[in-house]
Amino acid sequence: MNQSTTSSAPDDSLSAATEQVRRAAQDKAKRPSIAGFFDEATNTVTYVVHDPASGEAAIIDSVLDYDAAAGRTSHGSAELIVEYVKANDLTVTWLIETHAHADHISAAPYLQEKLGGKLSIGREIIRVQDVFGKLFNAGTDFERDGSQFDHLFTDGETFKLGEIEGIALHVPGHTPADYAFIIGDAAFVGDTIFMPDFGTARADFPGGDARQLYQSIQRLLSLPGETRLFLCHDYKAPGRDEYAWETTVRQQREENVHVKQGTSEDEFVAMRTKRDSTLSMPELIMPSVQVNIRGGHLPEPEENGVSYIKIPVNTL
């Protein structure tokens, strides 16, 4: 994948993303093929996105299977991705994380070993590493500069997947480091927003901010109505029996139960703050964040050759 490292002011970035989506909507060759792989254990969707013409592919938000009770990892979910990539003769050039997830561990290092590609995340991961590095008392050996990743995206940075255009947009609020990746006419929005009948992401993790989240969502909803949105999670809203993870900007504007058109910033912040106060921490937050701020690598083994996950007590 060829890329430039140009960065623009936020309004310019949104304008560029809007024009990209419009071009892709008019030309099928500028739209990617997308396969979603749903992991019911963590309610996470991993995407393989590729340019049909060249076969260049990106893997977005992969999942490493983790048995918390046994402290054991496995690769069943990741192997489904490997099999799909090989069966379709794709070339992986990017392994993208929309943010440092708190509900599942990334399988990016395993997939990189099997398939190649550059491991990437937004540059604000540095802030998350600093906050959680202190929380987990990671020590001076843990670098807080994003060096565990091959590439740190900046807001408005453009790239290509084969001949399909892409752009990265910074959408903080859920965490400081959340990014949406718009590839052709498809936007991969991480945890920022969910299906319209389920609403929006929480904003109470360290560094989260409900007001920022509202502003980030408005940024995404300023994209053309036909923009396809691909979500990182689904939890089956009440009354819905099937999992779903694809929607559109237009549908979100009209139907999202938390942030549809007409919802003010203050209304959203009040709702989000009240709702977040009732939520328990994700079951896998301790292992997930601890590993994901390291780019999906386990903590360095101790003198006995074993890696350990720390559980800080009475901190979150």
PDB file of C-alpha atoms in Angstrom:
ATOM      1  CA  MET A   1       0.000   0.000   0.000  1.00  0.00           C
ATOM      2  CA  ASN A   2       1.392   3.350  -0.966  1.00  0.00           C
ATOM      3  CA  GLN A   3       0.703   6.239   1.389  1.00  0.00           C
ATOM      4  CA  SER A   4       1.428   9.845   1.972  1.00  0.00           C
ATOM      5  CA  THR A   5       1.840  11.390   5.387  1.00  0.00           C
ATOM      6  CA  THR A   6       0.062  14.649   4.732  1.00  0.00           C
ATOM      7  CA  SER A   7      -1.943  16.028   7.629  1.00  0.00           C
ATOM      8  CA  SER A   8      -4.667  18.636   7.417  1.00  0.00           C
ATOM      9  CA  ALA A   9      -6.715  20.763   9.758  1.00  0.00           C
ATOM     10  CA  PRO A  10      -9.831  18.965  10.976  1.00  0.00           C
ATOM     11  CA  ASP A  11     -12.250  20.757   8.600  1.00  0.00           C
ATOM     12  CA  ASP A  12      -9.958  20.057   5.655  1.00  0.00           C
ATOM     13  CA  SER A  13      -9.744  16.408   6.717  1.00  0.00           C
ATOM     14  CA  LEU A  14     -13.511  16.081   6.802  1.00  0.00           C
ATOM     15  CA  SER A  15     -13.845  17.784   3.438  1.00  0.00           C
ATOM     16  CA  ALA A  16     -11.277  15.421   1.946  1.00  0.00           C
ATOM     17  CA  ALA A  17     -13.085  12.411   3.410  1.00  0.00           C
ATOM     18  CA  THR A  18     -16.401  13.680   2.042  1.00  0.00           C
ATOM     19  CA  GLU A  19     -15.016  14.056  -1.465  1.00  0.00           C
ATOM     20  CA  GLN A  20     -13.424  10.621  -1.273  1.00  0.00           C
ATOM     21  CA  VAL A  21     -16.742   9.003  -0.328  1.00  0.00           C
ATOM     22  CA  ARG A  22     -18.552  10.815  -3.138  1.00  0.00           C
ATOM     23  CA  ARG A  23     -16.022   9.666  -5.711  1.00  0.00           C
ATOM     24  CA  ALA A  24     -16.290   6.093  -4.481  1.00  0.00           C
ATOM     25  CA  ALA A  25     -20.084   6.208  -4.516  1.00  0.00           C
ATOM     26  CA  GLN A  26     -19.956   7.117  -8.200  1.00  0.00           C
ATOM     27  CA  ASP A  27     -17.291   4.606  -9.238  1.00  0.00           C
ATOM     28  CA  LYS A  28     -17.477   0.944  -8.212  1.00  0.00           C
ATOM     29  CA  ALA A  29     -13.729   0.549  -8.788  1.00  0.00           C
ATOM     30  CA  LYS A  30     -13.105   2.963  -5.907  1.00  0.00           C
ATOM     31  CA  ARG A  31     -15.090   0.862  -3.403  1.00  0.00           C
ATOM     32  CA  PRO A  32     -13.494  -1.916  -1.317  1.00  0.00           C
ATOM     33  CA  SER A  33     -14.654  -5.477  -0.776  1.00  0.00           C
ATOM     34  CA  ILE A  34     -15.330  -6.122   2.912  1.00  0.00           C
ATOM     35  CA  ALA A  35     -15.643  -9.321   4.936  1.00  0.00           C
ATOM     36  CA  GLY A  36     -16.668  -9.180   8.598  1.00  0.00           C
ATOM     37  CA  PHE A  37     -15.789 -11.896  11.132  1.00  0.00           C
ATOM     38  CA  PHE A  38     -17.865 -11.745  14.319  1.00  0.00           C
ATOM     39  CA  ASP A  39     -16.419 -13.061  17.581  1.00  0.00           C
ATOM     40  CA  GLU A  40     -19.392 -13.730  19.851  1.00  0.00           C
ATOM     41  CA  ALA A  41     -17.223 -14.205  22.949  1.00  0.00           C
ATOM     42  CA  THR A  42     -16.213 -10.518  22.834  1.00  0.00           C
ATOM     43  CA  ASN A  43     -18.972  -9.165  20.539  1.00  0.00           C
ATOM     44  CA  THR A  44     -16.214  -7.896  18.254  1.00  0.00           C
ATOM     45  CA  VAL A  45     -16.123  -7.674  14.467  1.00  0.00           C
ATOM     46  CA  THR A  46     -12.820  -8.023  12.620  1.00  0.00           C
ATOM     47  CA  TYR A  47     -12.756  -6.756   9.043  1.00  0.00           C
ATOM     48  CA  VAL A  48     -10.709  -7.809   6.053  1.00  0.00           C
ATOM     49  CA  VAL A  49     -10.925  -4.934   3.573  1.00  0.00           C
ATOM     50  CA  HIS A  50      -9.403  -5.250   0.120  1.00  0.00           C
ATOM     51  CA  ASP A  51      -9.101  -3.677  -3.290  1.00  0.00           C
ATOM     52  CA  PRO A  52     -10.630  -6.183  -5.743  1.00  0.00           C
ATOM     53  CA  ALA A  53      -8.334  -5.049  -8.538  1.00  0.00           C
ATOM     54  CA  SER A  54      -4.991  -5.485  -6.784  1.00  0.00           C
ATOM     55  CA  GLY A  55      -5.817  -7.799  -3.891  1.00  0.00           C
ATOM     56  CA  GLU A  56      -4.181  -5.407  -1.394  1.00  0.00           C
ATOM     57  CA  ALA A  57      -5.835  -5.826   1.981  1.00  0.00           C
ATOM     58  CA  ALA A  58      -6.099  -4.334   5.454  1.00  0.00           C
ATOM     59  CA  ILE A  59      -7.130  -6.236   8.583  1.00  0.00           C
ATOM     60  CA  ILE A  60      -8.970  -4.032  11.069  1.00  0.00           C
ATOM     61  CA  ASP A  61      -9.428  -4.807  14.801  1.00  0.00           C
ATOM     62  CA  SER A  62      -8.401  -8.448  15.032  1.00  0.00           C
ATOM     63  CA  VAL A  63      -9.155 -10.715  18.008  1.00  0.00           C
ATOM     64  CA  LEU A  64      -6.871 -13.032  19.971  1.00  0.00           C
ATOM     65  CA  ASP A  65      -8.832 -15.722  21.806  1.00  0.00           C
ATOM     66  CA  TYR A  66      -8.210 -15.498  25.554  1.00  0.00           C
ATOM     67  CA  ASP A  67      -9.417 -17.783  28.331  1.00  0.00           C
ATOM     68  CA  ALA A  68      -9.337 -15.468  31.339  1.00  0.00           C
ATOM     69  CA  ALA A  69      -9.830 -18.235  33.902  1.00  0.00           C
ATOM     70  CA  ALA A  70      -6.871 -20.225  32.603  1.00  0.00           C
ATOM     71  CA  GLY A  71      -4.790 -17.247  31.458  1.00  0.00           C
ATOM     72  CA  ARG A  72      -4.357 -18.977  28.094  1.00  0.00           C
ATOM     73  CA  THR A  73      -4.352 -17.561  24.572  1.00  0.00           C
ATOM     74  CA  SER A  74      -5.273 -19.338  21.337  1.00  0.00           C
ATOM     75  CA  HIS A  75      -5.673 -18.430  17.673  1.00  0.00           C
ATOM     76  CA  GLY A  76      -8.940 -19.869  16.411  1.00  0.00           C
ATOM     77  CA  SER A  77     -10.416 -16.481  15.511  1.00  0.00           C
ATOM     78  CA  ALA A  78      -7.186 -15.292  13.927  1.00  0.00           C
ATOM     79  CA  GLU A  79      -6.873 -18.477  11.885  1.00  0.00           C
ATOM     80  CA  LEU A  80     -10.234 -17.754  10.249  1.00  0.00           C
ATOM     81  CA  ILE A  81      -8.695 -14.507   8.996  1.00  0.00           C
ATOM     82  CA  VAL A  82      -5.559 -16.275   7.780  1.00  0.00           C
ATOM     83  CA  GLU A  83      -7.650 -18.833   5.890  1.00  0.00           C
ATOM     84  CA  TYR A  84      -9.787 -16.132   4.255  1.00  0.00           C
ATOM     85  CA  VAL A  85      -6.784 -14.072   3.170  1.00  0.00           C
ATOM     86  CA  LYS A  86      -5.024 -17.081   1.658  1.00  0.00           C
ATOM     87  CA  ALA A  87      -8.163 -18.469   0.002  1.00  0.00           C
ATOM     88  CA  ASN A  88      -8.709 -15.136  -1.744  1.00  0.00           C
ATOM     89  CA  ASP A  89      -5.028 -14.639  -2.632  1.00  0.00           C
ATOM     90  CA  LEU A  90      -4.861 -11.295  -0.824  1.00  0.00           C
ATOM     91  CA  THR A  91      -1.759  -9.336   0.170  1.00  0.00           C
ATOM     92  CA  VAL A  92      -2.012  -7.789   3.623  1.00  0.00           C
ATOM     93  CA  THR A  93      -0.354  -4.401   3.759  1.00  0.00           C
ATOM     94  CA  TRP A  94      -1.948  -2.971   6.910  1.00  0.00           C
ATOM     95  CA  LEU A  95      -2.995  -4.303  10.319  1.00  0.00           C
ATOM     96  CA  ILE A  96      -5.090  -1.453  11.707  1.00  0.00           C
ATOM     97  CA  GLU A  97      -6.270  -0.898  15.273  1.00  0.00           C
ATOM     98  CA  THR A  98      -8.987   1.738  15.637  1.00  0.00           C
ATOM     99  CA  HIS A  99      -7.891   2.217  19.276  1.00  0.00           C
ATOM    100  CA  ALA A 100      -6.429   0.314  22.229  1.00  0.00           C
ATOM    101  CA  HIS A 101      -9.359  -1.967  22.964  1.00  0.00           C
ATOM    102  CA  ALA A 102     -10.550  -2.676  26.508  1.00  0.00           C
ATOM    103  CA  ASP A 103     -12.727  -5.696  25.689  1.00  0.00           C
ATOM    104  CA  HIS A 104     -10.504  -7.989  23.633  1.00  0.00           C
ATOM    105  CA  ILE A 105      -6.836  -8.627  22.952  1.00  0.00           C
ATOM    106  CA  SER A 106      -5.471  -7.859  19.508  1.00  0.00           C
ATOM    107  CA  ALA A 107      -4.173 -10.723  17.373  1.00  0.00           C
ATOM    108  CA  ALA A 108      -2.151  -8.347  15.194  1.00  0.00           C
ATOM    109  CA  PRO A 109       1.317  -9.739  16.052  1.00  0.00           C
ATOM    110  CA  TYR A 110       0.183 -13.281  15.211  1.00  0.00           C
ATOM    111  CA  LEU A 111      -1.412 -12.148  11.943  1.00  0.00           C
ATOM    112  CA  GLN A 112       1.636 -10.094  11.064  1.00  0.00           C
ATOM    113  CA  GLU A 113       3.826 -13.156  11.515  1.00  0.00           C
ATOM    114  CA  LYS A 114       1.518 -15.201   9.275  1.00  0.00           C
ATOM    115  CA  LEU A 115       0.553 -12.608   6.675  1.00  0.00           C
ATOM    116  CA  GLY A 116       2.809  -9.560   6.919  1.00  0.00           C
ATOM    117  CA  GLY A 117       1.628  -5.956   6.900  1.00  0.00           C
ATOM    118  CA  LYS A 118       2.348  -2.865   8.990  1.00  0.00           C
ATOM    119  CA  LEU A 119       0.800  -2.667  12.443  1.00  0.00           C
ATOM    120  CA  SER A 120      -0.774   0.770  12.842  1.00  0.00           C
ATOM    121  CA  ILE A 121      -2.846   2.897  15.217  1.00  0.00           C
ATOM    122  CA  GLY A 122      -3.495   6.594  15.792  1.00  0.00           C
ATOM    123  CA  ARG A 123      -0.604   8.623  17.185  1.00  0.00           C
ATOM    124  CA  GLU A 124      -2.579   9.496  20.319  1.00  0.00           C
ATOM    125  CA  ILE A 125      -1.848   5.967  21.542  1.00  0.00           C
ATOM    126  CA  ILE A 126       1.078   7.700  23.252  1.00  0.00           C
ATOM    127  CA  ARG A 127      -1.368   9.374  25.659  1.00  0.00           C
ATOM    128  CA  VAL A 128      -3.071   6.060  26.402  1.00  0.00           C
ATOM    129  CA  GLN A 129       0.287   4.373  26.986  1.00  0.00           C
ATOM    130  CA  ASP A 130       1.216   7.067  29.471  1.00  0.00           C
ATOM    131  CA  VAL A 131      -2.045   6.787  31.455  1.00  0.00           C
ATOM    132  CA  PHE A 132      -2.174   2.990  31.552  1.00  0.00           C
ATOM    133  CA  GLY A 133       1.576   2.574  31.859  1.00  0.00           C
ATOM    134  CA  LYS A 134       1.252   4.334  35.213  1.00  0.00           C
ATOM    135  CA  LEU A 135      -1.882   2.393  36.176  1.00  0.00           C
ATOM    136  CA  PHE A 136      -0.138  -0.942  35.578  1.00  0.00           C
ATOM    137  CA  ASN A 137       3.184   0.303  36.991  1.00  0.00           C
ATOM    138  CA  ALA A 138       4.829  -0.856  33.773  1.00  0.00           C
ATOM    139  CA  GLY A 139       8.202   0.610  34.707  1.00  0.00           C
ATOM    140  CA  THR A 140      10.821   2.391  32.665  1.00  0.00           C
ATOM    141  CA  ASP A 141      11.316  -0.543  30.275  1.00  0.00           C
ATOM    142  CA  PHE A 142       7.869   0.094  28.794  1.00  0.00           C
ATOM    143  CA  GLU A 143       8.269   2.660  26.027  1.00  0.00           C
ATOM    144  CA  ARG A 144       5.499   5.256  25.932  1.00  0.00           C
ATOM    145  CA  ASP A 145       6.234   6.555  22.446  1.00  0.00           C
ATOM    146  CA  GLY A 146       4.163   4.281  20.217  1.00  0.00           C
ATOM    147  CA  SER A 147       7.268   2.402  19.084  1.00  0.00           C
ATOM    148  CA  GLN A 148       5.486  -0.942  19.542  1.00  0.00           C
ATOM    149  CA  PHE A 149       3.629  -0.094  16.311  1.00  0.00           C
ATOM    150  CA  ASP A 150       5.041   0.196  12.799  1.00  0.00           C
ATOM    151  CA  HIS A 151       3.082   3.314  11.944  1.00  0.00           C
ATOM    152  CA  LEU A 152       1.161   6.003  13.860  1.00  0.00           C
ATOM    153  CA  PHE A 153      -1.578   7.688  11.841  1.00  0.00           C
ATOM    154  CA  THR A 154      -2.273  11.399  12.178  1.00  0.00           C
ATOM    155  CA  ASP A 155      -5.581  13.169  11.706  1.00  0.00           C
ATOM    156  CA  GLY A 156      -6.278  13.671   8.013  1.00  0.00           C
ATOM    157  CA  GLU A 157      -3.509  11.386   6.845  1.00  0.00           C
ATOM    158  CA  THR A 158      -4.227   9.859   3.461  1.00  0.00           C
ATOM    159  CA  PHE A 159      -3.250   6.418   2.186  1.00  0.00           C
ATOM    160  CA  LYS A 160      -4.208   3.942  -0.512  1.00  0.00           C
ATOM    161  CA  LEU A 161      -5.343   0.335  -0.497  1.00  0.00           C
ATOM    162  CA  GLY A 162      -4.267  -0.602  -3.997  1.00  0.00           C
ATOM    163  CA  GLU A 163      -6.002   2.103  -6.030  1.00  0.00           C
ATOM    164  CA  ILE A 164      -8.679   2.766  -3.411  1.00  0.00           C
ATOM    165  CA  GLU A 165      -8.303   5.975  -1.436  1.00  0.00           C
ATOM    166  CA  GLY A 166      -8.211   6.053   2.341  1.00  0.00           C
ATOM    167  CA  ILE A 167      -8.080   8.719   5.040  1.00  0.00           C
ATOM    168  CA  ALA A 168      -7.724   8.583   8.836  1.00  0.00           C
ATOM    169  CA  LEU A 169      -9.910  10.774  11.067  1.00  0.00           C
ATOM    170  CA  HIS A 170      -9.236  11.314  14.770  1.00  0.00           C
ATOM    171  CA  VAL A 171     -12.484  10.706  16.713  1.00  0.00           C
ATOM    172  CA  PRO A 172     -11.629  10.866  20.445  1.00  0.00           C
ATOM    173  CA  GLY A 173     -14.088  10.539  23.301  1.00  0.00           C
ATOM    174  CA  HIS A 174     -14.361   6.821  23.955  1.00  0.00           C
ATOM    175  CA  THR A 175     -10.583   6.988  24.420  1.00  0.00           C
ATOM    176  CA  PRO A 176      -8.135   9.743  23.436  1.00  0.00           C
ATOM    177  CA  ALA A 177      -6.719   7.559  20.643  1.00  0.00           C
ATOM    178  CA  ASP A 178      -9.824   6.498  18.690  1.00  0.00           C
ATOM    179  CA  TYR A 179      -9.613   6.829  14.913  1.00  0.00           C
ATOM    180  CA  ALA A 180     -12.037   6.149  12.089  1.00  0.00           C
ATOM    181  CA  PHE A 181     -10.565   4.848   8.850  1.00  0.00           C
ATOM    182  CA  ILE A 182     -12.470   5.758   5.707  1.00  0.00           C
ATOM    183  CA  ILE A 183     -11.561   3.474   2.801  1.00  0.00           C
ATOM    184  CA  GLY A 184     -13.415   4.315  -0.391  1.00  0.00           C
ATOM    185  CA  ASP A 185     -17.038   4.808   0.671  1.00  0.00           C
ATOM    186  CA  ALA A 186     -16.708   2.694   3.839  1.00  0.00           C
ATOM    187  CA  ALA A 187     -15.882   4.041   7.299  1.00  0.00           C
ATOM    188  CA  PHE A 188     -14.525   1.746  10.019  1.00  0.00           C
ATOM    189  CA  VAL A 189     -15.449   3.619  13.162  1.00  0.00           C
ATOM    190  CA  GLY A 190     -14.271   1.394  16.009  1.00  0.00           C
ATOM    191  CA  ASP A 191     -16.221   1.867  19.249  1.00  0.00           C
ATOM    192  CA  THR A 192     -17.359   5.439  18.597  1.00  0.00           C
ATOM    193  CA  ILE A 193     -20.900   4.510  17.559  1.00  0.00           C
ATOM    194  CA  PHE A 194     -23.002   1.333  17.500  1.00  0.00           C
ATOM    195  CA  MET A 195     -26.062   0.219  15.561  1.00  0.00           C
ATOM    196  CA  PRO A 196     -28.800   2.876  15.666  1.00  0.00           C
ATOM    197  CA  ASP A 197     -30.948   0.814  18.028  1.00  0.00           C
ATOM    198  CA  PHE A 198     -28.078   0.421  20.515  1.00  0.00           C
ATOM    199  CA  GLY A 199     -26.596   3.923  20.501  1.00  0.00           C
ATOM    200  CA  THR A 200     -23.060   5.022  21.250  1.00  0.00           C
ATOM    201  CA  ALA A 201     -19.873   4.057  23.073  1.00  0.00           C
ATOM    202  CA  ARG A 202     -19.172   4.705  26.728  1.00  0.00           C
ATOM    203  CA  ALA A 203     -16.875   7.593  27.628  1.00  0.00           C
ATOM    204  CA  ASP A 204     -15.842   6.864  31.213  1.00  0.00           C
ATOM    205  CA  PHE A 205     -12.529   5.072  30.705  1.00  0.00           C
ATOM    206  CA  PRO A 206      -9.387   6.997  31.737  1.00  0.00           C
ATOM    207  CA  GLY A 207      -8.959   9.774  29.168  1.00  0.00           C
ATOM    208  CA  GLY A 208     -12.523   9.396  27.861  1.00  0.00           C
ATOM    209  CA  ASP A 209     -14.780  12.420  27.473  1.00  0.00           C
ATOM    210  CA  ALA A 210     -18.498  12.451  26.630  1.00  0.00           C
ATOM    211  CA  ARG A 211     -18.354  15.944  25.125  1.00  0.00           C
ATOM    212  CA  GLN A 212     -15.489  14.945  22.862  1.00  0.00           C
ATOM    213  CA  LEU A 213     -17.388  11.805  21.900  1.00  0.00           C
ATOM    214  CA  TYR A 214     -20.422  13.853  20.833  1.00  0.00           C
ATOM    215  CA  GLN A 215     -18.215  16.115  18.717  1.00  0.00           C
ATOM    216  CA  SER A 216     -16.487  13.121  17.133  1.00  0.00           C
ATOM    217  CA  ILE A 217     -19.812  11.510  16.289  1.00  0.00           C
ATOM    218  CA  GLN A 218     -21.018  14.741  14.716  1.00  0.00           C
ATOM    219  CA  ARG A 219     -17.858  14.750  12.629  1.00  0.00           C
ATOM    220  CA  LEU A 220     -18.643  11.264  11.348  1.00  0.00           C
ATOM    221  CA  LEU A 221     -22.291  12.106  10.756  1.00  0.00           C
ATOM    222  CA  SER A 222     -21.191  15.043   8.596  1.00  0.00           C
ATOM    223  CA  LEU A 223     -19.986  12.549   5.992  1.00  0.00           C
ATOM    224  CA  PRO A 224     -22.348  11.897   3.043  1.00  0.00           C
ATOM    225  CA  GLY A 225     -25.497  10.027   3.995  1.00  0.00           C
ATOM    226  CA  GLU A 226     -24.590   7.077   1.771  1.00  0.00           C
ATOM    227  CA  THR A 227     -21.319   6.463   3.632  1.00  0.00           C
ATOM    228  CA  ARG A 228     -21.259   2.856   4.815  1.00  0.00           C
ATOM    229  CA  LEU A 229     -20.385   2.549   8.513  1.00  0.00           C
ATOM    230  CA  PHE A 230     -18.790  -0.648   9.811  1.00  0.00           C
ATOM    231  CA  LEU A 231     -18.883  -1.046  13.580  1.00  0.00           C
ATOM    232  CA  CYS A 232     -16.447  -2.807  15.891  1.00  0.00           C
ATOM    233  CA  HIS A 233     -19.117  -4.312  18.164  1.00  0.00           C
ATOM    234  CA  ASP A 234     -22.728  -5.370  18.388  1.00  0.00           C
ATOM    235  CA  TYR A 235     -24.701  -6.501  21.432  1.00  0.00           C
ATOM    236  CA  LYS A 236     -28.203  -7.134  20.004  1.00  0.00           C
ATOM    237  CA  ALA A 237     -30.382  -4.267  21.136  1.00  0.00           C
ATOM    238  CA  PRO A 238     -33.601  -5.247  22.946  1.00  0.00           C
ATOM    239  CA  GLY A 239     -36.082  -6.638  20.443  1.00  0.00           C
ATOM    240  CA  ARG A 240     -33.439  -7.575  17.857  1.00  0.00           C
ATOM    241  CA  ASP A 241     -32.521 -11.257  17.504  1.00  0.00           C
ATOM    242  CA  GLU A 242     -29.646 -11.023  15.014  1.00  0.00           C
ATOM    243  CA  TYR A 243     -26.212  -9.479  15.322  1.00  0.00           C
ATOM    244  CA  ALA A 244     -25.582  -6.572  12.939  1.00  0.00           C
ATOM    245  CA  TRP A 245     -22.595  -4.341  12.286  1.00  0.00           C
ATOM    246  CA  GLU A 246     -23.202  -2.374   9.078  1.00  0.00           C
ATOM    247  CA  THR A 247     -25.253   0.808   8.824  1.00  0.00           C
ATOM    248  CA  THR A 248     -25.054   4.180   7.052  1.00  0.00           C
ATOM    249  CA  VAL A 249     -24.536   7.771   8.066  1.00  0.00           C
ATOM    250  CA  ARG A 250     -28.088   8.562   6.964  1.00  0.00           C
ATOM    251  CA  GLN A 251     -29.565   5.800   9.102  1.00  0.00           C
ATOM    252  CA  GLN A 252     -27.573   6.952  12.131  1.00  0.00           C
ATOM    253  CA  ARG A 253     -28.695  10.552  11.688  1.00  0.00           C
ATOM    254  CA  GLU A 254     -32.322   9.496  11.524  1.00  0.00           C
ATOM    255  CA  GLU A 255     -32.493   6.646  14.034  1.00  0.00           C
ATOM    256  CA  ASN A 256     -29.641   6.507  16.555  1.00  0.00           C
ATOM    257  CA  VAL A 257     -31.279   6.291  19.969  1.00  0.00           C
ATOM    258  CA  HIS A 258     -28.558   8.380  21.632  1.00  0.00           C
ATOM    259  CA  VAL A 259     -27.502  10.925  19.062  1.00  0.00           C
ATOM    260  CA  LYS A 260     -29.960  11.258  16.167  1.00  0.00           C
ATOM    261  CA  GLN A 261     -30.579  14.649  14.572  1.00  0.00           C
ATOM    262  CA  GLY A 262     -31.908  17.142  17.078  1.00  0.00           C
ATOM    263  CA  THR A 263     -29.966  15.767  20.057  1.00  0.00           C
ATOM    264  CA  SER A 264     -27.970  18.590  21.636  1.00  0.00           C
ATOM    265  CA  GLU A 265     -24.476  18.219  23.015  1.00  0.00           C
ATOM    266  CA  ASP A 266     -25.654  18.901  26.569  1.00  0.00           C
ATOM    267  CA  GLU A 267     -28.455  16.342  26.254  1.00  0.00           C
ATOM    268  CA  PHE A 268     -26.017  13.742  24.999  1.00  0.00           C
ATOM    269  CA  VAL A 269     -23.442  14.440  27.716  1.00  0.00           C
ATOM    270  CA  ALA A 270     -26.098  14.182  30.446  1.00  0.00           C
ATOM    271  CA  MET A 271     -27.413  10.903  29.012  1.00  0.00           C
ATOM    272  CA  ARG A 272     -23.968   9.418  28.463  1.00  0.00           C
ATOM    273  CA  THR A 273     -22.694  10.394  31.912  1.00  0.00           C
ATOM    274  CA  LYS A 274     -25.741   8.933  33.663  1.00  0.00           C
ATOM    275  CA  ARG A 275     -25.648   5.737  31.608  1.00  0.00           C
ATOM    276  CA  ASP A 276     -21.908   5.217  32.042  1.00  0.00           C
ATOM    277  CA  SER A 277     -22.257   5.452  35.821  1.00  0.00           C
ATOM    278  CA  THR A 278     -24.351   2.262  35.723  1.00  0.00           C
ATOM    279  CA  LEU A 279     -21.951   0.204  33.582  1.00  0.00           C
ATOM    280  CA  SER A 280     -19.482  -2.302  34.981  1.00  0.00           C
ATOM    281  CA  MET A 281     -15.967  -2.540  33.609  1.00  0.00           C
ATOM    282  CA  PRO A 282     -15.495  -4.876  30.600  1.00  0.00           C
ATOM    283  CA  GLU A 283     -14.632  -8.393  31.703  1.00  0.00           C
ATOM    284  CA  LEU A 284     -11.308  -8.389  29.849  1.00  0.00           C
ATOM    285  CA  ILE A 285     -10.222  -4.785  30.452  1.00  0.00           C
ATOM    286  CA  MET A 286      -7.158  -5.707  32.551  1.00  0.00           C
ATOM    287  CA  PRO A 287      -5.519  -8.132  30.121  1.00  0.00           C
ATOM    288  CA  SER A 288      -6.774  -6.301  27.018  1.00  0.00           C
ATOM    289  CA  VAL A 289      -5.451  -2.828  27.720  1.00  0.00           C
ATOM    290  CA  GLN A 290      -2.233  -4.167  29.214  1.00  0.00           C
ATOM    291  CA  VAL A 291      -1.487  -6.104  26.028  1.00  0.00           C
ATOM    292  CA  ASN A 292      -2.979  -3.727  23.464  1.00  0.00           C
ATOM    293  CA  ILE A 293      -0.909  -0.718  24.538  1.00  0.00           C
ATOM    294  CA  ARG A 294       2.037  -2.965  23.644  1.00  0.00           C
ATOM    295  CA  GLY A 295       0.730  -3.478  20.116  1.00  0.00           C
ATOM    296  CA  GLY A 296      -0.781  -6.854  21.005  1.00  0.00           C
ATOM    297  CA  HIS A 297       2.414  -8.245  22.510  1.00  0.00           C
ATOM    298  CA  LEU A 298       2.318  -9.854  25.943  1.00  0.00           C
ATOM    299  CA  PRO A 299       4.342  -8.205  28.717  1.00  0.00           C
ATOM    300  CA  GLU A 300       7.990  -9.198  28.703  1.00  0.00           C
ATOM    301  CA  PRO A 301       8.546 -12.596  30.370  1.00  0.00           C
ATOM    302  CA  GLU A 302       9.977 -12.526  33.865  1.00  0.00           C
ATOM    303  CA  GLU A 303      13.060 -14.469  34.967  1.00  0.00           C
ATOM    304  CA  ASN A 304      11.124 -17.746  34.878  1.00  0.00           C
ATOM    305  CA  GLY A 305      10.201 -17.215  31.228  1.00  0.00           C
ATOM    306  CA  VAL A 306       6.505 -16.552  31.947  1.00  0.00           C
ATOM    307  CA  SER A 307       4.535 -13.414  30.997  1.00  0.00           C
ATOM    308  CA  TYR A 308       2.205 -12.028  33.659  1.00  0.00           C
ATOM    309  CA  ILE A 309      -0.914  -9.879  33.538  1.00  0.00           C
ATOM    310  CA  LYS A 310      -1.131  -7.427  36.441  1.00  0.00           C
ATOM    311  CA  ILE A 311      -4.441  -6.742  38.180  1.00  0.00           C
ATOM    312  CA  PRO A 312      -4.323  -3.388  39.994  1.00  0.00           C
ATOM    313  CA  VAL A 313      -6.713  -3.492  42.956  1.00  0.00           C
ATOM    314  CA  ASN A 314      -9.252  -0.743  43.736  1.00  0.00           C
ATOM    315  CA  THR A 315      -8.096   1.513  40.898  1.00  0.00           C
ATOM    316  CA  LEU A 316     -10.878   1.555  38.268  1.00  0.00           C
TER     317      LEU A 316
END
